[in-house]
Short mmCIF file of C-alpha atoms and ligand atoms in Angstrom, two decimals:
data_model
loop_
_atom_site.label_atom_id
_atom_site.label_comp_id
_atom_site.label_asym_id
_atom_site.label_seq_id
_atom_site.Cartn_x
_atom_site.Cartn_y
_atom_site.Cartn_z
CA MET A 85 -151.90 2.84 84.99
CA ASP A 86 -153.64 2.93 81.73
CA THR A 87 -154.33 6.57 80.19
CA ALA A 88 -157.94 7.09 79.43
CA PRO A 89 -158.05 7.25 75.64
CA GLU A 90 -159.12 10.91 75.81
CA SER A 91 -156.39 12.37 76.92
CA ALA A 92 -153.85 10.00 75.49
CA LEU A 93 -155.23 11.75 72.12
CA GLN A 94 -155.54 15.07 73.14
CA ALA A 95 -151.73 15.05 74.44
CA ALA A 96 -150.82 13.58 71.03
CA LEU A 97 -152.57 15.98 68.58
CA PRO A 98 -150.24 18.96 68.65
CA ALA A 99 -147.89 16.71 66.58
CA ALA A 100 -150.78 16.32 63.92
CA THR A 101 -150.52 18.73 61.10
CA ASP A 102 -154.02 19.70 60.12
CA THR A 103 -156.09 18.39 62.71
CA ARG A 104 -156.58 21.18 65.40
CA VAL A 105 -159.89 20.10 67.08
CA LEU A 106 -160.46 16.30 68.51
CA VAL A 107 -163.46 15.53 70.47
CA THR A 108 -163.95 12.06 71.71
CA GLY A 109 -165.98 10.32 74.49
CA THR A 110 -169.56 8.77 75.22
CA ASP A 111 -172.36 11.20 73.76
CA VAL A 112 -170.28 14.16 72.58
CA LEU A 113 -172.62 14.93 69.21
CA ASP A 114 -173.54 17.65 71.07
CA ARG A 115 -170.27 19.28 71.41
CA THR A 116 -170.01 19.28 67.43
CA GLY A 117 -171.36 22.98 67.20
CA ALA A 118 -168.44 23.92 69.90
CA ALA A 119 -165.52 21.99 67.74
CA PHE A 120 -167.00 23.49 64.73
CA ALA A 121 -166.67 26.92 66.48
CA GLU A 122 -163.47 26.44 68.06
CA ALA A 123 -162.27 24.86 64.79
CA PHE A 124 -163.42 27.79 62.26
CA GLY A 125 -164.75 30.62 64.35
CA ALA A 126 -161.82 33.44 63.74
CA ALA A 127 -162.67 36.94 64.98
CA GLY A 128 -166.27 36.07 66.34
CA SER A 129 -167.61 35.10 62.38
CA LEU A 130 -168.25 31.49 61.26
CA PRO A 131 -168.40 30.53 58.54
CA VAL A 132 -171.87 28.27 56.83
CA ALA A 133 -171.71 24.67 57.83
CA GLN A 134 -172.46 22.55 54.98
CA LEU A 135 -173.84 18.81 56.33
CA VAL A 136 -172.85 16.01 54.05
CA ALA A 137 -174.12 12.29 54.96
CA ASP A 138 -175.98 9.43 53.30
CA GLY A 139 -179.36 7.97 54.34
CA ASN A 140 -177.90 5.70 56.50
CA THR A 141 -175.62 8.23 58.36
CA TRP A 142 -178.49 10.94 58.12
CA ALA A 143 -180.89 8.74 60.06
CA LEU A 144 -178.20 7.96 62.79
CA ALA A 145 -176.61 11.41 63.87
CA GLY A 146 -178.41 14.35 61.51
CA GLU A 147 -180.73 15.95 63.72
CA GLN A 148 -178.58 16.07 66.79
CA VAL A 149 -175.57 17.61 64.73
CA SER A 150 -177.63 19.49 63.09
CA THR A 151 -179.25 20.56 66.62
CA ALA A 152 -175.81 21.21 68.13
CA LEU A 153 -174.45 23.65 65.17
CA ARG A 154 -177.30 25.75 65.45
CA ALA A 155 -177.14 25.78 68.98
CA ALA A 156 -173.19 27.06 68.50
CA GLY A 157 -175.02 29.97 66.76
CA VAL A 158 -173.65 28.27 63.27
CA GLU A 159 -175.59 28.75 60.21
CA LEU A 160 -176.67 25.59 58.17
CA ALA A 161 -176.85 25.30 54.31
CA GLU A 162 -179.36 22.80 52.77
CA PRO A 163 -177.76 19.23 53.47
CA LEU A 164 -176.09 17.02 50.80
CA VAL A 165 -178.05 13.16 51.48
CA LEU A 166 -176.77 10.61 49.32
CA PRO A 167 -179.15 7.56 49.10
CA ALA A 168 -178.02 4.75 51.21
CA VAL A 169 -178.70 2.12 48.73
CA PRO A 170 -176.82 1.03 47.13
CA THR A 171 -173.56 2.18 49.02
CA VAL A 172 -171.90 5.12 48.29
CA TYR A 173 -169.02 4.35 46.05
CA ALA A 174 -165.55 5.87 46.67
CA SER A 175 -165.81 7.17 43.00
CA TYR A 176 -163.80 10.05 41.68
CA GLU A 177 -167.65 10.88 40.13
CA ASN A 178 -168.86 11.24 43.71
CA VAL A 179 -166.26 13.62 44.66
CA GLU A 180 -166.89 15.77 41.60
CA ARG A 181 -170.74 15.78 42.80
CA ILE A 182 -169.68 16.72 46.41
CA ARG A 183 -167.18 19.42 45.14
CA SER A 184 -170.07 21.11 42.93
CA HIS A 185 -172.40 20.93 45.98
CA LEU A 186 -169.88 22.48 48.18
CA GLY A 187 -168.76 25.09 45.28
CA GLY A 188 -172.09 26.25 45.20
CA SER A 189 -171.73 27.98 48.50
CA ASP A 190 -168.76 29.64 50.61
CA GLY A 191 -169.15 27.36 54.03
CA VAL A 192 -167.57 24.28 55.90
CA ALA A 193 -168.66 20.62 54.87
CA VAL A 194 -169.38 18.73 58.10
CA VAL A 195 -169.53 15.15 56.96
CA ILE A 196 -171.40 12.50 58.67
CA GLY A 197 -170.03 9.17 58.06
CA SER A 198 -167.08 6.82 58.00
CA GLY A 199 -164.10 5.36 55.48
CA THR A 200 -166.00 6.38 52.31
CA LEU A 201 -167.81 9.42 52.88
CA ASN A 202 -165.02 10.60 54.98
CA ASP A 203 -162.42 10.48 51.86
CA LEU A 204 -164.99 11.96 49.19
CA VAL A 205 -165.26 15.19 51.34
CA LYS A 206 -161.76 15.30 52.18
CA LEU A 207 -160.99 15.22 48.80
CA ALA A 208 -163.77 17.27 47.54
CA SER A 209 -163.05 20.05 50.59
CA ALA A 210 -159.15 19.78 49.42
CA GLU A 211 -160.08 20.69 45.53
CA LEU A 212 -162.03 23.60 46.96
CA ASP A 213 -159.05 24.63 49.28
CA ARG A 214 -161.08 24.31 52.13
CA GLU A 215 -161.20 22.58 55.57
CA TYR A 216 -163.89 20.58 56.98
CA LEU A 217 -164.84 18.61 60.02
CA VAL A 218 -165.79 15.08 59.96
CA VAL A 219 -168.69 13.27 62.60
CA ALA A 220 -167.21 9.53 62.57
CA THR A 221 -169.87 6.87 62.73
CA ALA A 222 -167.74 3.86 62.98
CA ALA A 223 -164.42 2.56 64.12
CA SER A 224 -163.78 0.85 60.58
CA MET A 225 -160.21 2.35 59.61
CA ASP A 226 -157.54 5.01 60.34
CA GLY A 227 -158.16 7.50 58.17
CA TYR A 228 -160.24 9.84 60.09
CA ALA A 229 -157.12 11.78 61.20
CA ALA A 230 -154.89 10.91 58.43
CA TYR A 231 -154.26 12.56 55.38
CA GLY A 232 -155.02 11.42 51.89
CA ALA A 233 -158.20 10.02 50.02
CA SER A 234 -158.49 6.18 48.46
CA ILE A 235 -160.50 6.97 45.54
CA THR A 236 -161.63 4.60 42.69
CA LYS A 237 -160.88 6.44 39.17
CA ASP A 238 -161.12 4.31 35.54
CA GLY A 239 -161.60 1.23 37.62
CA PHE A 240 -158.42 1.49 39.89
CA LYS A 241 -158.38 2.61 43.41
CA ILE A 242 -155.40 5.23 43.93
CA THR A 243 -154.60 7.20 46.78
CA ARG A 244 -154.65 11.12 46.83
CA TYR A 245 -152.80 13.50 48.67
CA CYS A 246 -155.02 15.86 50.53
CA PRO A 247 -155.19 17.33 53.87
CA ALA A 248 -156.55 15.51 57.37
CA PRO A 249 -159.98 16.93 59.16
CA ALA A 250 -159.41 20.45 61.03
CA ALA A 251 -161.83 19.15 63.16
CA ILE A 252 -163.15 15.12 64.31
CA VAL A 253 -166.27 14.83 66.40
CA ALA A 254 -166.01 10.65 67.56
CA ASP A 255 -169.06 10.20 69.53
CA MET A 256 -168.04 6.15 71.15
CA ARG A 257 -172.03 5.33 71.58
CA LEU A 258 -172.53 6.11 67.92
CA LEU A 259 -169.25 4.06 66.89
CA ALA A 260 -170.64 1.12 69.26
CA GLU A 261 -173.90 1.07 67.44
CA ALA A 262 -172.19 0.79 63.98
CA PRO A 263 -172.70 -2.35 62.18
CA GLY A 264 -170.53 -5.53 63.11
CA ARG A 265 -168.64 -5.47 59.72
CA LEU A 266 -167.62 -1.58 59.98
CA THR A 267 -165.95 -2.81 63.45
CA ALA A 268 -164.60 -5.79 61.77
CA THR A 269 -162.77 -3.90 58.95
CA GLY A 270 -161.59 -1.28 61.65
CA VAL A 271 -159.84 -4.49 63.56
CA GLY A 272 -158.35 -5.44 60.25
CA ASP A 273 -156.68 -2.02 59.47
CA LEU A 274 -155.38 -1.37 62.90
CA ILE A 275 -154.09 -4.95 63.40
CA GLU A 276 -151.59 -4.64 60.71
CA LYS A 277 -149.71 -1.98 62.76
CA ILE A 278 -148.29 -5.25 64.42
CA PRO A 279 -146.43 -6.68 61.68
CA ALA A 280 -145.76 -3.14 59.96
CA GLY A 281 -143.58 -2.13 63.73
CA ALA A 282 -141.71 -5.23 62.68
CA ASP A 283 -141.06 -3.97 59.46
CA TRP A 284 -139.73 -0.53 60.21
CA MET A 285 -137.63 -2.42 63.25
CA LEU A 286 -135.89 -3.98 60.28
CA ALA A 287 -135.10 -0.56 57.81
CA ASP A 288 -134.35 1.06 61.03
CA ALA A 289 -131.58 -1.71 61.79
CA LEU A 290 -130.23 -2.11 58.73
CA GLY A 291 -130.01 1.74 57.87
CA VAL A 292 -132.83 2.23 55.22
CA GLU A 293 -135.32 3.92 57.11
CA PRO A 294 -134.68 5.18 61.07
CA ILE A 295 -137.45 4.94 63.46
CA ALA A 296 -138.87 8.09 64.39
CA GLU A 297 -139.59 7.49 68.40
CA HIS A 298 -142.42 9.83 68.88
CA VAL A 299 -144.89 8.78 66.18
CA TRP A 300 -143.78 4.97 66.59
CA HIS A 301 -144.97 5.31 70.58
CA LEU A 302 -148.27 6.93 69.21
CA VAL A 303 -149.15 4.34 67.05
CA GLN A 304 -147.32 1.07 69.00
CA ASP A 305 -148.17 2.02 72.72
CA PRO A 306 -152.18 1.85 72.65
CA LEU A 307 -152.34 -0.96 70.02
CA ARG A 308 -152.29 -3.79 71.76
CA ALA A 309 -155.20 -2.63 74.29
CA SER A 310 -157.25 -1.57 70.97
CA ILE A 311 -157.22 -5.31 69.96
CA ALA A 312 -156.97 -7.42 73.29
CA GLU A 313 -161.03 -7.89 73.31
CA PRO A 314 -162.38 -9.09 70.08
CA GLU A 315 -165.36 -10.71 71.80
CA GLN A 316 -166.11 -7.40 73.50
CA LEU A 317 -165.39 -5.59 69.85
CA ALA A 318 -167.81 -8.12 68.33
CA ALA A 319 -170.92 -7.36 70.56
CA GLY A 320 -170.27 -3.63 70.39
CA ASP A 321 -169.02 -3.14 74.16
CA PRO A 322 -168.56 0.95 74.00
CA GLY A 323 -165.56 0.49 76.30
CA ALA A 324 -163.74 -2.40 73.57
CA ILE A 325 -164.91 -0.14 70.67
CA SER A 326 -163.67 3.38 72.24
CA ARG A 327 -159.89 1.46 72.70
CA LEU A 328 -160.12 0.20 69.21
CA ALA A 329 -160.89 4.01 67.85
CA GLU A 330 -158.29 5.31 69.78
CA GLY A 331 -155.89 3.07 68.21
CA LEU A 332 -157.29 4.49 65.19
CA LEU A 333 -157.43 8.03 65.44
CA MET A 334 -153.98 7.84 67.01
CA SER A 335 -152.50 6.06 63.70
CA GLY A 336 -154.05 8.84 61.53
CA VAL A 337 -152.47 11.28 64.00
CA ALA A 338 -149.21 9.61 63.73
CA MET A 339 -149.51 9.47 59.75
CA GLN A 340 -149.80 13.36 59.93
CA ALA A 341 -147.17 13.93 62.37
CA HIS A 342 -144.76 11.54 60.08
CA GLN A 343 -146.24 12.76 56.60
CA SER A 344 -145.84 9.31 55.59
CA SER A 345 -148.04 6.46 56.23
CA ARG A 346 -145.03 4.33 57.57
CA PRO A 347 -145.62 4.53 61.17
CA ALA A 348 -148.76 2.62 59.93
CA SER A 349 -148.42 0.49 57.49
CA GLY A 350 -146.29 -2.36 56.24
CA ALA A 351 -146.13 -5.08 53.42
CA GLY A 352 -149.53 -6.46 55.27
CA HIS A 353 -150.99 -3.55 53.63
CA GLN A 354 -149.03 -3.91 50.25
CA PHE A 355 -151.24 -7.19 50.24
CA SER A 356 -154.49 -5.08 50.39
CA HIS A 357 -152.99 -2.46 47.90
CA LEU A 358 -152.00 -5.02 45.25
CA TRP A 359 -155.60 -6.28 45.24
CA GLU A 360 -156.95 -2.86 45.30
CA MET A 361 -154.75 -1.99 42.54
CA GLU A 362 -156.19 -5.12 40.64
CA GLY A 363 -160.11 -3.88 41.40
CA LEU A 364 -160.68 -6.74 43.71
CA GLY A 365 -164.10 -6.36 45.28
CA LEU A 366 -164.93 -2.90 44.10
CA ASP A 367 -168.10 -3.98 42.36
CA TRP A 368 -169.20 -5.55 45.20
CA GLU A 369 -172.05 -4.62 47.20
CA PRO A 370 -171.16 -3.08 49.67
CA PRO A 371 -167.81 -3.01 48.24
CA LEU A 372 -164.77 -4.87 49.44
CA SER A 373 -163.50 -2.82 52.50
CA HIS A 374 -159.70 -1.93 52.76
CA GLY A 375 -159.61 -3.45 56.68
CA MET A 376 -160.79 -6.60 55.30
CA LYS A 377 -158.18 -7.31 52.80
CA VAL A 378 -155.45 -5.75 55.12
CA GLY A 379 -156.36 -7.88 58.04
CA LEU A 380 -155.72 -10.76 55.33
CA GLY A 381 -152.57 -9.15 54.62
CA THR A 382 -151.73 -9.48 58.64
CA ILE A 383 -152.46 -12.85 58.76
CA SER A 384 -150.04 -13.41 55.79
CA LEU A 385 -147.06 -11.60 57.03
CA CYS A 386 -147.22 -12.69 60.47
CA ALA A 387 -147.00 -16.17 59.16
CA LEU A 388 -144.22 -15.37 56.81
CA TYR A 389 -142.57 -13.81 59.81
CA GLU A 390 -142.80 -17.14 61.72
CA VAL A 391 -141.50 -19.19 58.99
CA ALA A 392 -138.77 -16.56 58.82
CA LEU A 393 -137.34 -16.07 62.08
CA ARG A 394 -136.72 -19.72 62.83
CA ARG A 395 -133.60 -19.10 60.47
CA ASP A 396 -130.52 -18.58 62.09
CA LEU A 397 -129.21 -15.35 60.08
CA THR A 398 -126.25 -15.14 62.25
CA THR A 399 -125.04 -18.02 59.68
CA LEU A 400 -126.44 -16.39 56.48
CA ASP A 401 -124.06 -16.94 53.74
CA VAL A 402 -123.86 -13.77 52.42
CA ASP A 403 -121.45 -14.41 49.43
CA ALA A 404 -124.26 -17.43 47.86
CA ALA A 405 -126.99 -14.17 48.45
CA VAL A 406 -124.95 -11.77 46.65
CA ALA A 407 -124.34 -14.10 43.93
CA ALA A 408 -127.64 -14.48 43.39
CA TRP A 409 -129.04 -11.10 43.60
CA PRO A 410 -130.30 -9.48 40.26
CA SER A 411 -128.88 -6.90 38.51
CA TRP A 412 -131.29 -4.05 37.95
CA GLN A 413 -132.10 -5.10 34.55
CA GLU A 414 -133.33 -8.46 35.51
CA THR A 415 -134.75 -6.70 38.51
CA GLU A 416 -136.77 -4.54 36.25
CA ALA A 417 -137.53 -7.63 33.54
CA LYS A 418 -139.02 -9.42 36.65
CA VAL A 419 -141.27 -6.81 37.34
CA ARG A 420 -142.44 -6.01 34.04
CA ALA A 421 -143.41 -9.50 33.56
CA ALA A 422 -145.07 -10.07 37.24
CA GLU A 423 -148.42 -9.12 35.10
CA LEU A 424 -149.63 -6.50 37.07
CA PRO A 425 -152.33 -3.61 35.64
CA PRO A 426 -150.33 -1.76 33.18
CA GLU A 427 -150.53 1.80 34.89
CA VAL A 428 -149.35 0.06 38.34
CA ALA A 429 -146.34 -1.79 36.40
CA GLU A 430 -144.91 1.59 35.55
CA ALA A 431 -145.02 2.66 39.02
CA ALA A 432 -143.87 -0.21 40.50
CA VAL A 433 -140.94 -0.35 37.95
CA ALA A 434 -140.16 3.37 39.63
CA GLN A 435 -140.88 2.00 43.13
CA CYS A 436 -138.20 -0.64 42.88
CA ARG A 437 -135.92 1.27 41.33
CA GLU A 438 -135.71 3.65 44.31
CA LYS A 439 -135.17 0.87 46.88
CA TYR A 440 -132.63 -1.37 44.51
CA VAL A 441 -129.44 -1.47 45.95
CA PRO A 442 -126.57 -2.84 43.90
CA ALA A 443 -124.40 -5.92 44.94
CA GLU A 444 -121.75 -4.30 46.86
CA GLU A 445 -124.17 -2.46 48.83
CA LEU A 446 -126.09 -4.99 49.40
CA ARG A 447 -123.46 -6.93 50.89
CA GLY A 448 -122.33 -4.60 53.63
CA ARG A 449 -126.21 -4.67 54.53
CA LEU A 450 -126.50 -8.47 54.26
CA GLU A 451 -123.23 -8.32 56.65
CA ARG A 452 -124.89 -6.03 59.03
CA LEU A 453 -127.92 -8.10 59.35
CA ARG A 454 -126.13 -11.25 60.14
CA GLU A 455 -124.54 -9.29 62.85
CA LEU A 456 -127.41 -7.17 64.59
CA TRP A 457 -129.58 -10.66 64.12
CA PRO A 458 -128.96 -11.66 67.79
CA GLU A 459 -129.81 -8.21 69.25
CA LEU A 460 -132.94 -8.00 66.30
CA LEU A 461 -134.51 -11.61 66.87
CA PRO A 462 -135.90 -10.86 70.39
CA ARG A 463 -137.28 -7.51 69.64
CA LEU A 464 -139.01 -8.81 66.46
CA ARG A 465 -140.51 -11.73 68.67
CA ASP A 466 -141.53 -8.93 71.05
CA GLN A 467 -143.03 -7.24 68.43
CA LEU A 468 -145.36 -9.83 66.54
CA LEU A 469 -148.05 -11.64 67.14
CA PRO A 470 -148.45 -15.34 66.26
CA ALA A 471 -150.24 -15.70 62.80
CA GLU A 472 -152.94 -17.92 64.38
CA GLU A 473 -153.76 -15.49 67.43
CA ILE A 474 -154.24 -12.81 64.58
CA GLU A 475 -156.50 -15.10 62.46
CA HIS A 476 -158.61 -15.74 65.76
CA LYS A 477 -159.03 -12.16 66.64
CA LEU A 478 -160.25 -11.50 62.93
CA GLN A 479 -162.47 -14.68 63.07
CA VAL A 480 -163.79 -13.59 66.33
CA VAL A 481 -165.03 -9.84 65.10
CA GLY A 482 -166.33 -11.60 61.76
CA ALA A 483 -163.17 -10.34 59.32
CA ILE A 484 -161.82 -12.18 56.41
CA THR A 485 -159.44 -14.86 57.55
CA HIS A 486 -158.79 -17.02 54.01
CA PRO A 487 -158.50 -15.68 50.67
CA ALA A 488 -160.97 -18.08 49.78
CA GLN A 489 -163.37 -16.14 51.43
CA ILE A 490 -162.97 -13.17 48.93
CA GLY A 491 -162.49 -15.31 45.76
CA ILE A 492 -158.74 -15.35 45.71
CA ASP A 493 -157.39 -18.87 44.46
CA GLU A 494 -154.12 -20.16 46.00
CA ALA A 495 -151.88 -19.28 42.96
CA ARG A 496 -152.79 -15.94 42.79
CA PHE A 497 -152.77 -15.47 46.68
CA ARG A 498 -149.18 -17.27 46.76
CA ALA A 499 -147.90 -14.95 44.23
CA THR A 500 -149.11 -11.95 46.18
CA TYR A 501 -145.77 -12.50 48.44
CA THR A 502 -143.69 -11.72 45.33
CA ARG A 503 -145.98 -9.44 43.66
CA SER A 504 -146.58 -6.93 46.64
CA GLN A 505 -143.02 -6.38 47.42
CA MET A 506 -142.75 -4.42 43.86
CA ILE A 507 -145.46 -1.90 44.10
CA ARG A 508 -143.91 0.38 46.96
CA SER A 509 -140.35 1.53 47.87
CA ARG A 510 -141.13 0.79 51.53
CA TYR A 511 -138.83 -1.38 52.93
CA THR A 512 -140.09 -4.79 54.79
CA LEU A 513 -139.67 -7.92 55.59
CA LEU A 514 -140.67 -8.89 52.06
CA ASP A 515 -137.49 -7.06 50.87
CA VAL A 516 -135.43 -8.43 53.31
CA LEU A 517 -136.37 -11.86 52.31
CA LEU A 518 -135.75 -11.25 48.95
CA GLU A 519 -132.01 -9.83 49.37
CA THR A 520 -131.54 -12.53 51.91
CA ASN A 521 -132.79 -14.97 48.83
CA LEU A 522 -135.10 -16.82 51.47
CA LEU A 523 -138.29 -15.05 50.20
CA ASN A 524 -139.16 -18.62 47.62
CA ASP A 525 -137.99 -20.86 50.43
CA CYS A 526 -140.09 -19.18 53.18
CA VAL A 527 -143.12 -19.12 51.13
CA ALA A 528 -142.95 -22.68 49.87
CA GLU A 529 -142.70 -23.37 53.35
CA LEU A 530 -146.02 -21.93 54.26
CA PHE A 531 -147.77 -23.57 51.41
CA ALA A 532 -146.57 -26.96 52.40
CA PRO A 533 -148.47 -29.59 53.62
CA GLU A 534 -147.85 -28.55 57.27
CA GLY A 535 -146.96 -24.78 56.43
CA PHE A 536 -149.51 -22.35 57.78
CA TRP A 537 -151.35 -21.96 54.55
CA GLY A 538 -150.81 -25.89 53.76
CA ARG A 539 -152.96 -26.69 56.93
CA ARG A 540 -155.52 -24.22 55.66
CA ALA A 541 -155.78 -25.80 51.88
CA ASP A 542 -158.95 -27.38 52.74
CA GLN A 543 -160.60 -23.83 52.44
CA TRP A 544 -159.42 -23.61 48.83
ZN1 ZN B 1212 -154.77 0.97 56.28
#
């Protein structure tokens, strides 16, 4: 029996630390006023609503949201409607601009928008120590219900901690009418939870980071249904879009509940984070979205899992792997030689230090891996999807499926398999392969003429 998305989400909501009110369904914009009153109306007094939108999102829902708020007795401040062209950029200047508008009066922001606008208002509100409400306009990322905002400062994308919205209104008709590229980027962001789940299984099995069952299920249970119908998603079918939106919202709730992105982000996300840190596509119009890069990272990781899982790790030569394991000084030197942007390199050394284990500890871990492999292998296989299937789904929805599409040449892309391991302390397949001294061989296999990327070499 399928649980209706709405009830599954409502059931999950108590686990969220910031979000108290979540309204989802078809034609629910009229309930924005009631959601606002429920979230912010204490003891009969309602704050003023400060609407923030861009020209596009205002045209889509500005009137209806305003009418719904007024009908609930909410007073409206002068709205801030940013120009639609060029696309509003997730820059710290825009955070300051929104913050100074909001700070001009007392109130609570109501943002009508998706990734960028939501992140801008999330951070601006946090800096004013205020809560806010978001009216979602696209199923484009899992950040609606997530804490944190991705903002570009001095040419680099950084993630700032800030609370998730107190209230979310997600109208499925509105999401279904969003441009296809926004839905495609949502699929890219969500589909990574497949290999990310496998990454967490590895970290759990090896005693690095235990799986939290409750949040695991919040992300993984709706996941397959959310990405099951790429053709319908591409066609903007409201049912398919609402299942995608449910998956994305559940991932956000899970991150709130876990106070970490672990439930929703693995090494596939690290591919994207590395490119973001290097500024890839930030100055494009429209800017290259998070989910497009994450989707490509997902194909990359699923392909790597395939070659890794073909190896019989019950016969792993632990002595040889331990003998090949670099000292911390050698590891640090390698990170510093990886040509990361200077600010990133410093942070990467700290992240790697956090997950570095000395050789003798590594020995115990690898012996455990060898022992657990017969039990772990079928569970990993169950969790994963073939890289080709991921690629197909992403192609159908119009997402990025080859590095050449976003201007990454073969050498840079190949190096991403080793460099992205360095930027986060999160333990993933990349760490397992590094520690077993198999990473270089597995990557070489992917790029050999018969390997996954070798067979796609004509696209470069
Ligand atoms: Zn993401």
